[in-house]
mmCIF file of C-alpha atoms in Angstrom:
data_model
loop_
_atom_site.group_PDB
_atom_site.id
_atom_site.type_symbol
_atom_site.label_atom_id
_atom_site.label_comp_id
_atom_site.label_asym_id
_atom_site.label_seq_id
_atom_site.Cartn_x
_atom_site.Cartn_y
_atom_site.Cartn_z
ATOM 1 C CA UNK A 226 -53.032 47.775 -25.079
ATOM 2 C CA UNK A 227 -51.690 44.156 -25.620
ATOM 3 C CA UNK A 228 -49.821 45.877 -29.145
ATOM 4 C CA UNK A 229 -48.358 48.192 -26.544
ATOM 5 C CA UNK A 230 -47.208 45.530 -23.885
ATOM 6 C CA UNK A 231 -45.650 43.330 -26.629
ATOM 7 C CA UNK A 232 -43.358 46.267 -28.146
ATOM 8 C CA UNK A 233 -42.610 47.339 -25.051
ATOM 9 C CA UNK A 234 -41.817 43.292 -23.995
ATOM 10 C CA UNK A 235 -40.021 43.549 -26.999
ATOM 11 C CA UNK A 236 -37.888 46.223 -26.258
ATOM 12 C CA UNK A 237 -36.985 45.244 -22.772
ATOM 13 C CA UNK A 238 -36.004 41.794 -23.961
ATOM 14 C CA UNK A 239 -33.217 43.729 -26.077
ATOM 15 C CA UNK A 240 -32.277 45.683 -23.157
ATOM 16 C CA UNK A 241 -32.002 43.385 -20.997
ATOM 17 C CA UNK A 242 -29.131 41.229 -23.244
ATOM 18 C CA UNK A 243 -27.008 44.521 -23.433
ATOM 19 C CA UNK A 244 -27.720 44.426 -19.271
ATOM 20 C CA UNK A 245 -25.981 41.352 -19.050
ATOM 21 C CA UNK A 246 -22.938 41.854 -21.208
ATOM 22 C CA UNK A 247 -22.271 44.936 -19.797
ATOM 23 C CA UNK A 248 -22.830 43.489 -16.207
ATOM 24 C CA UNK A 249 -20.483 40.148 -17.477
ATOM 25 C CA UNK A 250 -17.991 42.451 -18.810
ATOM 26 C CA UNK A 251 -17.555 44.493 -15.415
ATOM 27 C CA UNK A 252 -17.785 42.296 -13.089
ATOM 28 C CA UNK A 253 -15.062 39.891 -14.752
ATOM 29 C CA UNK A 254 -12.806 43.082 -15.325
ATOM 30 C CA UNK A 255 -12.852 43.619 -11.622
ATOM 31 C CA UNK A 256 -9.507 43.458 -9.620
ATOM 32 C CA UNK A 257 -8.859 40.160 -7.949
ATOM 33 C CA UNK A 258 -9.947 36.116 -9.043
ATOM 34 C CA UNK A 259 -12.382 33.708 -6.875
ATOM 35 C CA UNK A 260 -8.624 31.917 -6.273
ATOM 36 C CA UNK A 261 -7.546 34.396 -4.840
ATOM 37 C CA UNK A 262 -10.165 34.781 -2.068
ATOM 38 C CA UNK A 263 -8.081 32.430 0.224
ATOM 39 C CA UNK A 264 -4.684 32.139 -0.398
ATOM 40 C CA UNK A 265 -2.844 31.258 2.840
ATOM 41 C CA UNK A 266 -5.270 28.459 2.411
ATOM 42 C CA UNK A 267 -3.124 25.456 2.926
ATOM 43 C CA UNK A 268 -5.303 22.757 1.256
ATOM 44 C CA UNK A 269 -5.392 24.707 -1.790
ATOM 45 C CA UNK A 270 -3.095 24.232 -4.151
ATOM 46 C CA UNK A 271 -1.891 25.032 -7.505
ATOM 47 C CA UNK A 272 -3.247 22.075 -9.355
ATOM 48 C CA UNK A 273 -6.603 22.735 -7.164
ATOM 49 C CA UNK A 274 -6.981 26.439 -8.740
ATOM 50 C CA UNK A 275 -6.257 25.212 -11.575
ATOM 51 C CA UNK A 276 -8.815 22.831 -11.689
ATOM 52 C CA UNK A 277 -11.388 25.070 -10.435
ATOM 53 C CA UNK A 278 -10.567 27.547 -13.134
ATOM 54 C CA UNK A 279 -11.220 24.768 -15.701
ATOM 55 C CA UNK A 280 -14.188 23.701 -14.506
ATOM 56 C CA UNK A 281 -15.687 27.271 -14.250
ATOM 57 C CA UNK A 282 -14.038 28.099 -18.040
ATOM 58 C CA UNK A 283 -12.398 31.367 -16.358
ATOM 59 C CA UNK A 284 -9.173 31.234 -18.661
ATOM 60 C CA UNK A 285 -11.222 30.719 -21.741
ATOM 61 C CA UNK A 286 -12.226 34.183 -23.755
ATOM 62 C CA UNK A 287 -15.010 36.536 -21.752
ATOM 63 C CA UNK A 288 -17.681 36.102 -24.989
ATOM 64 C CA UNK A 289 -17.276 32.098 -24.454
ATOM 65 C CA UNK A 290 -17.479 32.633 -20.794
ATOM 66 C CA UNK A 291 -20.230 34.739 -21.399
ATOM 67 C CA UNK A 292 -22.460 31.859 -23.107
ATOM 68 C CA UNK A 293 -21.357 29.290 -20.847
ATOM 69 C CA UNK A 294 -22.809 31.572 -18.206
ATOM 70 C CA UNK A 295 -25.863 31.823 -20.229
ATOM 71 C CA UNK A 296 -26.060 28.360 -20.749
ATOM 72 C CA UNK A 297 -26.143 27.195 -17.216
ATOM 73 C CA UNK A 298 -28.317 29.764 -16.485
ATOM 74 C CA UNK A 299 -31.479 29.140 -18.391
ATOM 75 C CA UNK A 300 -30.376 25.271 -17.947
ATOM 76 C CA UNK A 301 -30.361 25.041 -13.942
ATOM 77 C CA UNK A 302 -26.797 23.963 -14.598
ATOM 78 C CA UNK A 303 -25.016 26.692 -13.019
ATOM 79 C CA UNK A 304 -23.195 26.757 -10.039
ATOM 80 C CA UNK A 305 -21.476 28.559 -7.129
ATOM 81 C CA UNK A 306 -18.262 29.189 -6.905
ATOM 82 C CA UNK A 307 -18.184 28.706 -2.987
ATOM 83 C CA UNK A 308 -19.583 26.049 -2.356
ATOM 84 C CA UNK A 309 -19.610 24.285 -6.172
ATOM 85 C CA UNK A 310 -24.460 24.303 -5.272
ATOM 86 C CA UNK A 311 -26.711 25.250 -7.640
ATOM 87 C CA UNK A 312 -26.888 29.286 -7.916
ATOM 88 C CA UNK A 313 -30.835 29.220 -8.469
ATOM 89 C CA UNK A 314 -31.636 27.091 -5.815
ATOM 90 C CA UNK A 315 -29.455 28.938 -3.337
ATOM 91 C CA UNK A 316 -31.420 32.718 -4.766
ATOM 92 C CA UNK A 317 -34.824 30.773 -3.914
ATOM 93 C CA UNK A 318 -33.721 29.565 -0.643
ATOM 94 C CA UNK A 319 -32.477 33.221 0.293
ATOM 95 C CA UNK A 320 -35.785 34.846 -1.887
ATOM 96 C CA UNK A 321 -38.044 32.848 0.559
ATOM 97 C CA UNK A 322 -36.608 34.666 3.684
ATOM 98 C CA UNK A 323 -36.700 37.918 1.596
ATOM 99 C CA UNK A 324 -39.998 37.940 0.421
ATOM 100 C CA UNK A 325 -41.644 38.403 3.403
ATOM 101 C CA UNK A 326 -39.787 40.848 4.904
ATOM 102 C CA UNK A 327 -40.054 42.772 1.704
ATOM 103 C CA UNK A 328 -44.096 42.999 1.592
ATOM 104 C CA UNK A 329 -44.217 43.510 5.294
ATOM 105 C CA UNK A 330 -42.261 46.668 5.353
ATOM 106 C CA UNK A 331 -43.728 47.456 2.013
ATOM 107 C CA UNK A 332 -46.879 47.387 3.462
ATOM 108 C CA UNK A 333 -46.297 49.502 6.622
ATOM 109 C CA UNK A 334 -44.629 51.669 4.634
ATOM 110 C CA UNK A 335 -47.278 52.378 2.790
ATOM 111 C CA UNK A 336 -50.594 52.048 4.648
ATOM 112 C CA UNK A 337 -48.915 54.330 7.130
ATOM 113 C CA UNK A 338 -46.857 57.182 4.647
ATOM 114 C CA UNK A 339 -50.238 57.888 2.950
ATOM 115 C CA UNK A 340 -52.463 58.807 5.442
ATOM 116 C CA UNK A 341 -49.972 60.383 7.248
ATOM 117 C CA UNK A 342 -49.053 63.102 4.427
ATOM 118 C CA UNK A 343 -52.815 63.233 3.261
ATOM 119 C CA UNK A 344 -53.152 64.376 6.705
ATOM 120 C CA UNK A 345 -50.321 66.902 6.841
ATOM 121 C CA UNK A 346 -51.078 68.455 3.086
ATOM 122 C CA UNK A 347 -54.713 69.603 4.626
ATOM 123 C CA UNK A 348 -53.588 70.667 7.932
ATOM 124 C CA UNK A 349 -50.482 72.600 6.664
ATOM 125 C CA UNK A 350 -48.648 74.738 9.131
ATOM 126 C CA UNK A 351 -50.711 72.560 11.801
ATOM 127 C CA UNK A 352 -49.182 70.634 15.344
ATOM 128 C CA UNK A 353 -49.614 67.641 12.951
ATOM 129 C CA UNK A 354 -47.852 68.999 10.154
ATOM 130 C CA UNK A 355 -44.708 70.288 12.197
ATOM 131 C CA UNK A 356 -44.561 67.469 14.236
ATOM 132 C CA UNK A 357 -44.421 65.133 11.711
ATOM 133 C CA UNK A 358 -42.319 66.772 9.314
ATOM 134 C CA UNK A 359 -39.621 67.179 12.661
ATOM 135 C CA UNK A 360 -40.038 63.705 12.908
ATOM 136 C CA UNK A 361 -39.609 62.402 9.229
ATOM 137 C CA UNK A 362 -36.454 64.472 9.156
ATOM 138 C CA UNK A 363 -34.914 63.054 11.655
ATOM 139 C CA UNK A 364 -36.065 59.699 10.614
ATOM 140 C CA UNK A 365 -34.282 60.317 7.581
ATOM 141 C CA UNK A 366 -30.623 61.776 9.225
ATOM 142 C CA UNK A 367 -30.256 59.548 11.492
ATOM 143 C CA UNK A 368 -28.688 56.444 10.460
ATOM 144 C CA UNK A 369 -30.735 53.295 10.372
ATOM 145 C CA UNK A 370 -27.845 51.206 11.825
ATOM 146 C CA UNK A 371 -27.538 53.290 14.653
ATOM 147 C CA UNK A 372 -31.168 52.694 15.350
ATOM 148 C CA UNK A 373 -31.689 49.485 14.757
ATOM 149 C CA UNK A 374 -28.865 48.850 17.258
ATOM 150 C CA UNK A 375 -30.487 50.822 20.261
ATOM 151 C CA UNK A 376 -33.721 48.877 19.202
ATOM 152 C CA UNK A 377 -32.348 45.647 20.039
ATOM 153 C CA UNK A 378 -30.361 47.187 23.046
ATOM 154 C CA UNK A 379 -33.655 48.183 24.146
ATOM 155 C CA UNK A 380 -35.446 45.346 23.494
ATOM 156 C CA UNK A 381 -33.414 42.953 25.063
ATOM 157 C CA UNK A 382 -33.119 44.617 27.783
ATOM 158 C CA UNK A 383 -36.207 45.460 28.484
ATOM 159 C CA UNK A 384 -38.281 42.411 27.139
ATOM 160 C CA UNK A 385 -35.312 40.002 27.437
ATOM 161 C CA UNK A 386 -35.996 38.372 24.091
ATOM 162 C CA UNK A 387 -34.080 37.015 21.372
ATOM 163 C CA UNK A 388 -34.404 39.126 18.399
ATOM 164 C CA UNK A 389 -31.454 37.987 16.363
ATOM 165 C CA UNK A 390 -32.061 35.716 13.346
ATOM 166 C CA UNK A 391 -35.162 33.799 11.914
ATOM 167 C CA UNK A 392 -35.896 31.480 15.069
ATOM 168 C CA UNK A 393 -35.215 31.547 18.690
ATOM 169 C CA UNK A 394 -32.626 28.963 19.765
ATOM 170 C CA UNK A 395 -33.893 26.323 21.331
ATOM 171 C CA UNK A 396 -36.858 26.494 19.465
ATOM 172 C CA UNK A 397 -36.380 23.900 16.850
ATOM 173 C CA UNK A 398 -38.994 21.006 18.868
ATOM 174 C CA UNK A 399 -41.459 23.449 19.418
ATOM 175 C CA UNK A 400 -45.181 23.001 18.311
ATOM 176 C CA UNK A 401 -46.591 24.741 14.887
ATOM 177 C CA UNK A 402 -48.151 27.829 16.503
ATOM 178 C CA UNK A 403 -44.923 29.163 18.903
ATOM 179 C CA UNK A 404 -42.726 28.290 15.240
ATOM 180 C CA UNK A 405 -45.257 30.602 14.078
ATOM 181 C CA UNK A 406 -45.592 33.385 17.016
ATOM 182 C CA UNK A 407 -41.446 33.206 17.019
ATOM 183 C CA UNK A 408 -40.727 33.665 13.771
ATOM 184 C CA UNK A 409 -43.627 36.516 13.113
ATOM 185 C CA UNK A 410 -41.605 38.038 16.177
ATOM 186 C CA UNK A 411 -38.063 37.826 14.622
ATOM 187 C CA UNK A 412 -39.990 39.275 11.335
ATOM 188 C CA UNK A 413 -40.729 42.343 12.715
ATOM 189 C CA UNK A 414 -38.079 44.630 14.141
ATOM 190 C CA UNK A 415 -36.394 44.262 10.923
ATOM 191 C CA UNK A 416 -38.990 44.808 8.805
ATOM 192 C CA UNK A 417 -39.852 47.885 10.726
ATOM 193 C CA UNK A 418 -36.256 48.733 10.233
ATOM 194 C CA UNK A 419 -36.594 49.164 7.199
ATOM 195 C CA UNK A 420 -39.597 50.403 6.511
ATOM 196 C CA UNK A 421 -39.016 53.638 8.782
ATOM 197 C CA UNK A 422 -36.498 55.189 6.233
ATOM 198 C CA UNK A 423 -38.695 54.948 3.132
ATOM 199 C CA UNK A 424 -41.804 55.721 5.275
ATOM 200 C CA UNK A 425 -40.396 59.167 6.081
ATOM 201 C CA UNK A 426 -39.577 60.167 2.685
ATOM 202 C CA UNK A 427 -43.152 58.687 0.965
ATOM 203 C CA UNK A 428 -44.878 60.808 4.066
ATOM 204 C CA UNK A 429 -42.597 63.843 2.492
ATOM 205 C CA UNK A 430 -43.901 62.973 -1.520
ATOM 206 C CA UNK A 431 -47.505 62.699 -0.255
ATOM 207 C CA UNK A 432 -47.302 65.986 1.626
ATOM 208 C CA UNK A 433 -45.591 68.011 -1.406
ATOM 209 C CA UNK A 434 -47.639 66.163 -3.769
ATOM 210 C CA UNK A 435 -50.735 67.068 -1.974
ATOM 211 C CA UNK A 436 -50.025 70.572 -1.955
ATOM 212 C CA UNK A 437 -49.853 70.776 -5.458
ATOM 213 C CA UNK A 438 -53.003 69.164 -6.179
ATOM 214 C CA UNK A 439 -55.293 70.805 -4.015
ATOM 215 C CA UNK A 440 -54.865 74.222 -4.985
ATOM 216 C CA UNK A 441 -55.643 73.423 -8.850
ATOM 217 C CA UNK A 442 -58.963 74.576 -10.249
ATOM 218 C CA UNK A 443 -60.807 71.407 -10.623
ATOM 219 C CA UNK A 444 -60.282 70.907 -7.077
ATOM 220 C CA UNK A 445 -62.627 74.151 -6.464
ATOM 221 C CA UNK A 446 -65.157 72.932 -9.214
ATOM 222 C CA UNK A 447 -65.065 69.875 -7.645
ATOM 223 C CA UNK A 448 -66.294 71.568 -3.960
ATOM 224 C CA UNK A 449 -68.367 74.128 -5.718
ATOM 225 C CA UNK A 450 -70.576 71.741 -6.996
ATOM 226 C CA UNK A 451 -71.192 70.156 -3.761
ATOM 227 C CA UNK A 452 -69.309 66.978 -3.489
ATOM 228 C CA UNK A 453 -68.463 65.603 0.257
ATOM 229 C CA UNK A 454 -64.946 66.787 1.002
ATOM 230 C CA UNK A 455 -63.470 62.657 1.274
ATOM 231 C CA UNK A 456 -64.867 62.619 -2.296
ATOM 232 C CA UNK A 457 -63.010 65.612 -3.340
ATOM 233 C CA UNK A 458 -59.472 64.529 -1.567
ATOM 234 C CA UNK A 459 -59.411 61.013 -2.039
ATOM 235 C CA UNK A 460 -61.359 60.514 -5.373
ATOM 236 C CA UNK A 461 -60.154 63.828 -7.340
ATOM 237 C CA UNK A 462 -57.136 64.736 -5.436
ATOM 238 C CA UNK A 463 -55.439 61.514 -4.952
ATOM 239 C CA UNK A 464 -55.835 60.200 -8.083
ATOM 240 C CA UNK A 465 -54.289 63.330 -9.613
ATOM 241 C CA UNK A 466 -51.085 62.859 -7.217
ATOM 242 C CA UNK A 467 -50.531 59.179 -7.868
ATOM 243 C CA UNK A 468 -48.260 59.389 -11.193
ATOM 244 C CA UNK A 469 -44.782 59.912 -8.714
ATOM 245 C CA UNK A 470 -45.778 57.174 -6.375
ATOM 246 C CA UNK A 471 -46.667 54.550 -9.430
ATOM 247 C CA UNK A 472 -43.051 54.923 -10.813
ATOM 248 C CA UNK A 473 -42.060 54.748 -7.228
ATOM 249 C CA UNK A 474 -43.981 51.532 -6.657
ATOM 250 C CA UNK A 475 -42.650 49.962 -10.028
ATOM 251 C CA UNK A 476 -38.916 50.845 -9.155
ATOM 252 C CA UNK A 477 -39.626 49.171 -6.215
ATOM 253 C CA UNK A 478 -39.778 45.645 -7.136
ATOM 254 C CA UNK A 479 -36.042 44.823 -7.463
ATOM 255 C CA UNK A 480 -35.902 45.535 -3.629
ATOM 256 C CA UNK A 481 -36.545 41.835 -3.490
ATOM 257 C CA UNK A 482 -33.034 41.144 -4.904
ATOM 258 C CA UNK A 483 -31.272 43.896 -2.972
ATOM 259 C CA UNK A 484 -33.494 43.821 0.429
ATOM 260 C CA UNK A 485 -31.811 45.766 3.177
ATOM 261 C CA UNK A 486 -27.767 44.631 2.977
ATOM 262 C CA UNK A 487 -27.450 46.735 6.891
ATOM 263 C CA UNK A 488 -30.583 45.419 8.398
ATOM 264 C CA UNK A 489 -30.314 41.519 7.214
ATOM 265 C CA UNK A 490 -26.907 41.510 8.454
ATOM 266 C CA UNK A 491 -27.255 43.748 12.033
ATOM 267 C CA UNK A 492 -30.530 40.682 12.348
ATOM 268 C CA UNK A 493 -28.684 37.814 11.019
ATOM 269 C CA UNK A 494 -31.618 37.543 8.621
ATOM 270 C CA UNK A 495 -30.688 35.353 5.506
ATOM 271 C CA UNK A 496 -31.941 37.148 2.447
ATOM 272 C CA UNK A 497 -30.808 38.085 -0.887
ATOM 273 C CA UNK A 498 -29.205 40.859 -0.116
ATOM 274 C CA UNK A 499 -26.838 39.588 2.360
ATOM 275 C CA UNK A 500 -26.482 36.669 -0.283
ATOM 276 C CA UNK A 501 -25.481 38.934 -2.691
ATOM 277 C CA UNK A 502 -22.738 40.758 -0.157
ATOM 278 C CA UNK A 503 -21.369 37.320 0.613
ATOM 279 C CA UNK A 504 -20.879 36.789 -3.026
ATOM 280 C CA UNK A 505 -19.183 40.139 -3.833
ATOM 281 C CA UNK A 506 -16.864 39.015 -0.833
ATOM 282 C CA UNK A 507 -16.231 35.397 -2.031
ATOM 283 C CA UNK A 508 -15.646 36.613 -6.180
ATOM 284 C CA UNK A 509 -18.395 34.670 -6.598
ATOM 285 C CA UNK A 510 -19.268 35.164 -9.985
ATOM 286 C CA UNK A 511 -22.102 33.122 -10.536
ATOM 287 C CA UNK A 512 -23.869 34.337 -7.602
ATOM 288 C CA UNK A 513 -23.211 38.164 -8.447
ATOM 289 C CA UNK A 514 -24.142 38.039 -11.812
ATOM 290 C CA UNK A 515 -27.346 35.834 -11.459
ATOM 291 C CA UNK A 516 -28.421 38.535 -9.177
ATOM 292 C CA UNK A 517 -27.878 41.217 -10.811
ATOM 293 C CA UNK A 518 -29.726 40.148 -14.204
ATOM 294 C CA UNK A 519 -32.736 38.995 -12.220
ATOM 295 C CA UNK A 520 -32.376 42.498 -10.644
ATOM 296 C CA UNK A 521 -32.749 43.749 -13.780
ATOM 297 C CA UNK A 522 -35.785 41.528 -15.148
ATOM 298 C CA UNK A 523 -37.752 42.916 -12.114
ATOM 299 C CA UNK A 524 -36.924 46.649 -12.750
ATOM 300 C CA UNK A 525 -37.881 46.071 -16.634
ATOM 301 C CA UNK A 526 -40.892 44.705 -15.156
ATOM 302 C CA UNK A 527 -41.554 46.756 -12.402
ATOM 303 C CA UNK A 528 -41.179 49.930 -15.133
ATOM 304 C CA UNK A 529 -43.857 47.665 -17.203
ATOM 305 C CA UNK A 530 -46.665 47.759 -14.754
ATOM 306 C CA UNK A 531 -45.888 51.599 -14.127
ATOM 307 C CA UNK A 532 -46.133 52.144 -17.565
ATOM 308 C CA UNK A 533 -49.715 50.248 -17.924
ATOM 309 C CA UNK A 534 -50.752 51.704 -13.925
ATOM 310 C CA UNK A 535 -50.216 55.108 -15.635
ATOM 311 C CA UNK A 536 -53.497 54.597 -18.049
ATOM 312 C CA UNK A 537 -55.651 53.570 -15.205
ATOM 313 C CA UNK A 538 -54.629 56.277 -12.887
ATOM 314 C CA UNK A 539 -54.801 58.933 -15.299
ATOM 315 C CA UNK A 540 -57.573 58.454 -18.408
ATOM 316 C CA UNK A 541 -55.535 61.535 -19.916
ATOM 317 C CA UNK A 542 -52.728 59.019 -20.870
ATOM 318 C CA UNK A 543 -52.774 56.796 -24.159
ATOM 319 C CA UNK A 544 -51.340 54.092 -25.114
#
């Protein structure tokens, strides 16, 4: 085991340079300069750009650029092109707001998918089964913006409440537990946003996956010699089904970095992805590129702990 996570550690580490050039390399081939983001800008002129693209080395060669980058990177040093702050402490700032939208609609996605198509593999062809598969179908073709905008039609309508943004304006005296209520409030219709997409296609995995399992041999040894049925689904069956849904689960750590872009904006919700949008508007380097390799340390780690989840899910697999 720990021979296996280091060469595989290993491995990533060497991946994960080649990530970055090739990300550096695109990104700074890309039509159009951060000067040229606001040109009709009257305060900015030619000695101004010029100073700015000193200062952020963009006229030196793309390999120097490339370890300057570096540099300021694993140094704290680097900064925004926007706004000339520190590009890590702006990520945190933004990772903060994303986090817990992230593990919310993680977590009704699935507490909620699981049972659901558990439910609809042994009652196939049932009311439950049809009705559910209508549902997650339309779930899935109808477009979450759309939704999410007759949500908060309907909500404020109806409930004439704010549901824009972190915090209800006015707010900002309030005691501890209304901060609290408020912001637990403005938490969820986004996070049930988007957790309704993935939750009908995990329902759809766990049905098909289901299917398969149950009619396999072991699952009739397994009832022949007596065992409760719960044991039988839940012990042998859904054990046996996890593999797809641990490599989903791993791939879905770097949803931290790219959230919901739609959803954070429709909700005025300041995460990472909507950082990350503002950036690719701005040209702002830093900011783009920063994401984008700590998007790809979390899906090299995310496909880490799938790899090691495998072994304990399924004795069968070896190291």
């Amino acid at each position: 085991m720990t021979a296996f996570i280091i060469r595989n550690i290993g491995q990533r580490l060497i991946l994960l340079v080649f990530i970055s050039i090739i990300a550096h390399t695109i990104v700074h081939l890309a039509p159009g300069e951060p000067s040229l983001v606001d040109p009709a800008n009257p305060r900015m002129k030619a000695e101004d750009i010029q100073r700015i693209r000193d200062a952020f080395h963009l006229d030196d060669p793309m390999h120097v650029q490339y370890a300057y980058w570096m540099r300021d990177l694993f140094t704290g040093e680097l900064k925004s092109f926007k706004d000339n702050q520190p590009v890590l402490a702006k990520i945190w700032d933004r990772f903060l707001n994303s986090l817990p939208l992230f593990l919310v609609a993680t977590l009704i996605t699935w507490s909620i998918a699981f049972p659901m198509g558990i439910k609809a593999a042994l009652h196939r062809n049932s009311a439950f089964d049809r009705s559910t598969t209508f549902i997650s179908y339309a779930l899935i073709s109808i477009p979450g913006f759309f939704l999410a905008y007759v949500l908060i039609i309907f909500v404020v309508q109806n409930l004439n409440v704010s549901v824009i943004g972190m915090q209800t304006f006015g707010f900002e005296n309030v005691g501890p537990l209304f901060k609290s209520m408020d912001y637990l409030w403005h938490l969820t219709l986004p996070s049930l946003m988007t957790a309704i997409t993935g939750l009908a296609v995990l329902s759809r995995y766990v049905r098909s996956q289901m299917l398969e399992v149950i009619n396999q041999d072991y699952i009739r040894t397994a009832r022949a010699k007596g065992l409760d049925e719960d044991t039988v689904i839940y012990h042998h069956g859904l054990r046996n089904a996890l593999l797809p849904f641990i490599t989903m689960f791993g791939l879905m750590i770097p949803g931290l970095i790219g959230g919901s872009v739609i959803f954070e904006t429709i909700f005025a919700w300041p995460g990472m992805g909507r950082l990350g949008y503002e950036a690719i508007l701005a040209r702002d380097f830093p900011v783009i590129l920063t994401l984008n390799f700590i998007a790809a340390v979390l899906t090299l780690a995310g496909t880490l702990v799938s790899d090691i989840l495998y072994a304990v899910a399924d004795p069968r697999i070896k190291f």
